[in-house]
């Protein structure tokens, strides 16, 4: 009887002490968690969003061995980025946001608010297209910058592309093109094509039908179009009244790593 009374008193005392702290084991280190919200989270967060962010944070820690105790600055940025992702995915997109962040945790460190303002607010990109962009090409949002992306978009507009063409084709299918630097990656290819007599309408048609011409294998693409006789490109050029064979795979100077010109009789 005496033991039962002592046990009852211990039980009452534990209830008065409140919830106990639990240790969550991660691959990084041990993390102390409790039922109380983490103080570093923004105070403006709604309780439901705070709990969701806390759960996602610990899931990232456990699955990806991230730092066990993110700094307050990191938590502020994470919460803002998750808010952006929730906004573009819609009310029923919580699970899609979770999968996107777990697949590409670097999204949490990107400036998604800036990208959202650039694409959605400024350029008029639909919210669901921005959500698709974050999933399909997170490198653009983590490694790129809005100045480089804007310069690429202006280049395509100079080639006759409309805003809806850029939204549907570039952002929709070739978003990595927006990582290209205009001077470093695009201008050398343009110079190479012009020396191969691909200019004017032929150049605009080539860029329209094959925007991937600006990748690292552009010489191989040009050689293919030479054999096909497309876009004003040909294996033959007139020199001194005679037709000579011109090889596009031979460096003719300029461009990326160009060194000199050569003709083959």
Coordinates of C-alpha atoms in Angstrom, one line a residue:
X1 CA 0.0 0.0 0.0
X2 CA 2.8 2.3 0.9
X3 CA 4.5 1.7 -2.5
X4 CA 1.3 2.4 -4.3
X5 CA 1.0 5.8 -2.6
X6 CA 4.7 6.7 -3.5
X7 CA 4.1 5.7 -7.1
X8 CA 1.0 7.8 -7.3
X9 CA 2.9 10.8 -5.8
X10 CA 5.7 10.4 -8.4
X11 CA 3.1 10.3 -11.2
X12 CA 1.5 13.5 -10.0
X13 CA 4.9 15.2 -9.7
X14 CA 5.8 14.3 -13.3
X15 CA 2.6 15.7 -14.6
X16 CA 3.4 19.0 -12.8
X17 CA 6.8 19.2 -14.4
X18 CA 5.3 19.3 -17.9
X19 CA 6.6 17.6 -21.1
X20 CA 10.0 16.0 -21.0
X21 CA 12.7 16.7 -23.5
X22 CA 13.4 13.9 -26.0
X23 CA 16.7 13.3 -27.8
X24 CA 16.5 12.9 -31.6
X25 CA 19.4 11.0 -33.0
X26 CA 20.7 12.2 -36.3
X27 CA 23.7 11.4 -38.5
X28 CA 25.2 14.8 -37.7
X29 CA 24.8 14.8 -33.9
X30 CA 22.2 14.6 -31.1
X31 CA 19.5 17.2 -31.3
X32 CA 17.4 18.1 -28.3
X33 CA 13.8 18.7 -29.2
X34 CA 10.7 19.4 -27.1
X35 CA 7.1 20.1 -27.5
X36 CA 7.9 23.9 -27.1
X37 CA 8.5 25.8 -30.4
X38 CA 12.0 26.7 -31.3
X39 CA 12.7 30.3 -30.2
X40 CA 14.7 31.0 -33.4
X41 CA 11.7 30.7 -35.7
X42 CA 10.1 34.0 -36.8
X43 CA 7.5 35.2 -34.4
X44 CA 5.2 36.2 -37.3
X45 CA 4.8 32.5 -38.3
X46 CA 1.3 31.1 -37.8
X47 CA 1.3 28.2 -35.3
X48 CA 0.4 25.7 -37.9
X49 CA 3.2 26.9 -40.2
X50 CA 5.6 27.0 -37.3
X51 CA 4.9 23.3 -36.5
X52 CA 5.2 22.4 -40.2
X53 CA 8.5 24.2 -40.5
X54 CA 9.8 22.6 -37.3
X55 CA 8.9 19.1 -38.5
X56 CA 10.5 19.8 -41.9
X57 CA 13.6 21.1 -40.3
X58 CA 14.1 18.0 -38.2
X59 CA 13.3 15.8 -41.2
X60 CA 16.1 17.6 -43.2
X61 CA 18.5 17.1 -40.3
X62 CA 17.7 13.4 -40.0
X63 CA 17.7 12.6 -43.7
X64 CA 20.4 14.8 -45.1
X65 CA 22.7 15.3 -42.1
X66 CA 22.4 19.0 -42.1
X67 CA 23.6 21.1 -39.2
X68 CA 21.6 20.0 -36.2
X69 CA 20.9 23.5 -34.9
X70 CA 20.4 26.0 -37.8
X71 CA 21.1 29.5 -36.9
X72 CA 18.3 32.1 -36.4
X73 CA 19.3 33.7 -39.7
X74 CA 19.0 30.4 -41.5
X75 CA 15.7 29.7 -40.0
X76 CA 14.4 33.1 -41.1
X77 CA 15.5 32.4 -44.6
X78 CA 14.1 28.9 -44.6
X79 CA 10.7 30.0 -43.4
X80 CA 10.6 32.7 -46.1
X81 CA 11.5 30.3 -48.9
X82 CA 9.0 27.7 -47.7
X83 CA 6.3 30.4 -47.6
X84 CA 7.2 31.3 -51.2
X85 CA 6.9 27.6 -52.2
X86 CA 3.6 27.2 -50.4
X87 CA 2.2 30.2 -52.2
X88 CA 3.1 29.0 -55.7
X89 CA 2.1 25.4 -55.0
X90 CA -1.3 26.3 -53.5
X91 CA -3.3 25.2 -50.5
X92 CA -3.0 21.5 -51.3
X93 CA 0.7 21.6 -52.1
X94 CA 2.3 20.9 -48.7
X95 CA 3.5 17.5 -49.7
X96 CA 4.9 18.8 -53.0
X97 CA 6.8 21.5 -51.1
X98 CA 8.1 18.8 -48.7
X99 CA 9.3 16.6 -51.6
X100 CA 10.9 19.6 -53.4
X101 CA 12.8 20.7 -50.4
X102 CA 14.0 17.2 -49.5
X103 CA 15.1 16.6 -53.1
X104 CA 16.8 20.0 -53.4
X105 CA 17.6 21.3 -49.9
X106 CA 19.7 24.1 -51.5
X107 CA 16.4 25.8 -52.3
X108 CA 16.2 26.8 -48.7
X109 CA 19.3 28.9 -49.0
X110 CA 18.3 30.6 -52.2
X111 CA 16.7 34.0 -52.4
X112 CA 13.3 32.7 -53.6
X113 CA 11.6 35.9 -52.7
X114 CA 13.8 37.8 -55.2
X115 CA 13.3 35.2 -57.9
X116 CA 9.5 35.2 -57.3
X117 CA 9.4 38.9 -57.6
X118 CA 11.4 38.7 -60.9
X119 CA 9.5 36.0 -62.6
X120 CA 6.0 36.0 -61.2
X121 CA 5.5 39.7 -60.2
X122 CA 7.7 41.4 -62.8
X123 CA 7.6 39.1 -65.8
X124 CA 4.1 37.6 -65.3
X125 CA 5.1 34.0 -65.0
X126 CA 2.2 31.9 -63.7
X127 CA 2.7 30.7 -60.1
X128 CA 2.4 27.0 -61.1
X129 CA 5.1 27.6 -63.7
X130 CA 7.4 29.0 -61.0
X131 CA 6.7 25.9 -58.9
X132 CA 7.6 23.7 -61.8
X133 CA 10.8 25.7 -62.4
X134 CA 11.8 25.2 -58.7
X135 CA 11.4 21.5 -59.2
X136 CA 12.8 21.0 -62.7
X137 CA 15.8 23.4 -62.5
X138 CA 16.6 24.4 -58.9
X139 CA 20.2 25.2 -60.1
X140 CA 18.8 28.4 -61.7
X141 CA 17.4 29.6 -58.5
X142 CA 20.4 28.6 -56.3
X143 CA 23.4 29.2 -58.7
X144 CA 22.0 31.8 -61.1
X145 CA 21.2 35.5 -60.6
X146 CA 18.4 37.7 -62.0
X147 CA 20.8 39.9 -63.9
X148 CA 22.2 37.0 -66.0
X149 CA 18.7 35.5 -66.5
X150 CA 17.3 38.9 -67.5
X151 CA 20.1 39.4 -70.0
X152 CA 19.4 36.1 -71.6
X153 CA 15.7 36.9 -71.8
X154 CA 16.5 40.2 -73.5
X155 CA 18.7 38.4 -76.0
X156 CA 15.9 36.1 -77.0
X157 CA 13.5 39.0 -77.3
X158 CA 16.0 40.7 -79.7
X159 CA 15.7 37.5 -81.8
X160 CA 12.0 38.1 -82.1
X161 CA 10.7 36.0 -79.2
X162 CA 7.7 37.3 -77.3
X163 CA 7.2 37.1 -73.6
X164 CA 4.8 34.1 -73.9
X165 CA 7.4 32.3 -76.0
X166 CA 10.0 32.8 -73.3
X167 CA 7.6 31.6 -70.7
X168 CA 6.5 28.5 -72.6
X169 CA 9.7 27.4 -74.3
X170 CA 12.7 28.8 -72.4
X171 CA 11.4 28.7 -68.9
X172 CA 9.2 25.7 -69.6
X173 CA 11.6 23.5 -71.4
X174 CA 15.1 25.0 -71.4
X175 CA 15.5 26.9 -68.1
X176 CA 19.2 26.1 -67.9
X177 CA 19.7 28.5 -70.8
X178 CA 19.0 31.3 -68.3
X179 CA 22.3 30.4 -66.6
X180 CA 24.3 31.4 -69.7
X181 CA 26.3 34.5 -69.5
X182 CA 25.7 36.8 -72.5
X183 CA 29.4 37.7 -73.2
X184 CA 31.0 34.4 -72.2
X185 CA 28.5 31.9 -73.6
X186 CA 26.2 33.5 -76.2
X187 CA 28.3 36.1 -78.1
X188 CA 31.1 33.6 -79.1
X189 CA 28.5 31.3 -80.6
X190 CA 26.9 34.2 -82.5
X191 CA 30.2 35.2 -83.8
X192 CA 31.0 31.7 -84.9
X193 CA 27.7 31.4 -86.7
X194 CA 28.1 34.7 -88.5
X195 CA 31.5 33.7 -89.8
X196 CA 29.8 30.5 -91.1
X197 CA 27.4 32.8 -93.1
X198 CA 24.5 32.1 -90.7
X199 CA 23.1 35.5 -90.0
X200 CA 19.9 37.6 -90.3
X201 CA 16.7 35.5 -90.8
X202 CA 18.7 32.3 -90.9
X203 CA 20.2 33.0 -87.5
X204 CA 16.8 34.0 -86.1
X205 CA 15.3 30.8 -87.4
X206 CA 18.1 28.7 -86.0
X207 CA 17.7 30.2 -82.6
X208 CA 13.9 29.8 -82.7
X209 CA 14.0 26.2 -83.8
X210 CA 17.0 25.1 -81.9
X211 CA 17.7 27.3 -78.8
X212 CA 20.1 24.7 -77.5
X213 CA 22.6 25.8 -80.0
X214 CA 24.3 27.8 -77.2
X215 CA 25.5 24.7 -75.3
X216 CA 29.1 23.5 -75.2
X217 CA 28.6 21.3 -78.2
X218 CA 27.6 24.1 -80.6
X219 CA 30.3 23.1 -83.1
X220 CA 28.9 19.6 -83.4
X221 CA 25.4 21.1 -83.9
X222 CA 26.7 23.4 -86.6
X223 CA 28.4 20.6 -88.4
X224 CA 25.2 18.6 -88.4
X225 CA 23.3 21.6 -89.9
X226 CA 26.1 22.0 -92.5
X227 CA 25.6 18.4 -93.7
X228 CA 21.8 19.0 -93.9
X229 CA 22.2 22.4 -95.6
X230 CA 20.0 24.2 -93.1
X231 CA 20.0 27.8 -91.8
X232 CA 22.3 29.0 -94.6
X233 CA 25.0 26.6 -93.4
X234 CA 26.8 24.4 -95.9
X235 CA 29.9 22.2 -96.3
X236 CA 30.8 24.2 -99.4
X237 CA 32.0 27.8 -99.7
X238 CA 33.0 29.7 -102.8
X239 CA 36.7 30.8 -102.8
X240 CA 38.3 32.3 -105.9
X241 CA 35.5 31.0 -108.1
X242 CA 35.9 27.4 -106.9
X243 CA 33.9 25.4 -104.3
X244 CA 35.9 24.3 -101.3
X245 CA 34.8 22.2 -98.4
X246 CA 34.7 24.0 -95.1
X247 CA 34.8 22.0 -91.9
X248 CA 32.8 23.5 -89.0
X249 CA 34.7 21.4 -86.5
X250 CA 37.9 23.2 -87.3
X251 CA 38.5 26.2 -85.1
X252 CA 38.3 29.4 -87.2
X253 CA 39.0 31.9 -84.4
X254 CA 36.9 33.8 -81.9
X255 CA 34.2 31.9 -80.1
X256 CA 35.0 29.7 -77.2
X257 CA 38.6 28.8 -77.4
X258 CA 39.0 29.9 -81.1
X259 CA 42.5 30.1 -82.5
X260 CA 42.5 30.3 -86.3
X261 CA 40.8 29.6 -89.6
X262 CA 41.3 26.7 -92.0
X263 CA 40.0 25.6 -95.3
X264 CA 40.1 22.1 -96.8
X265 CA 40.4 21.7 -100.5

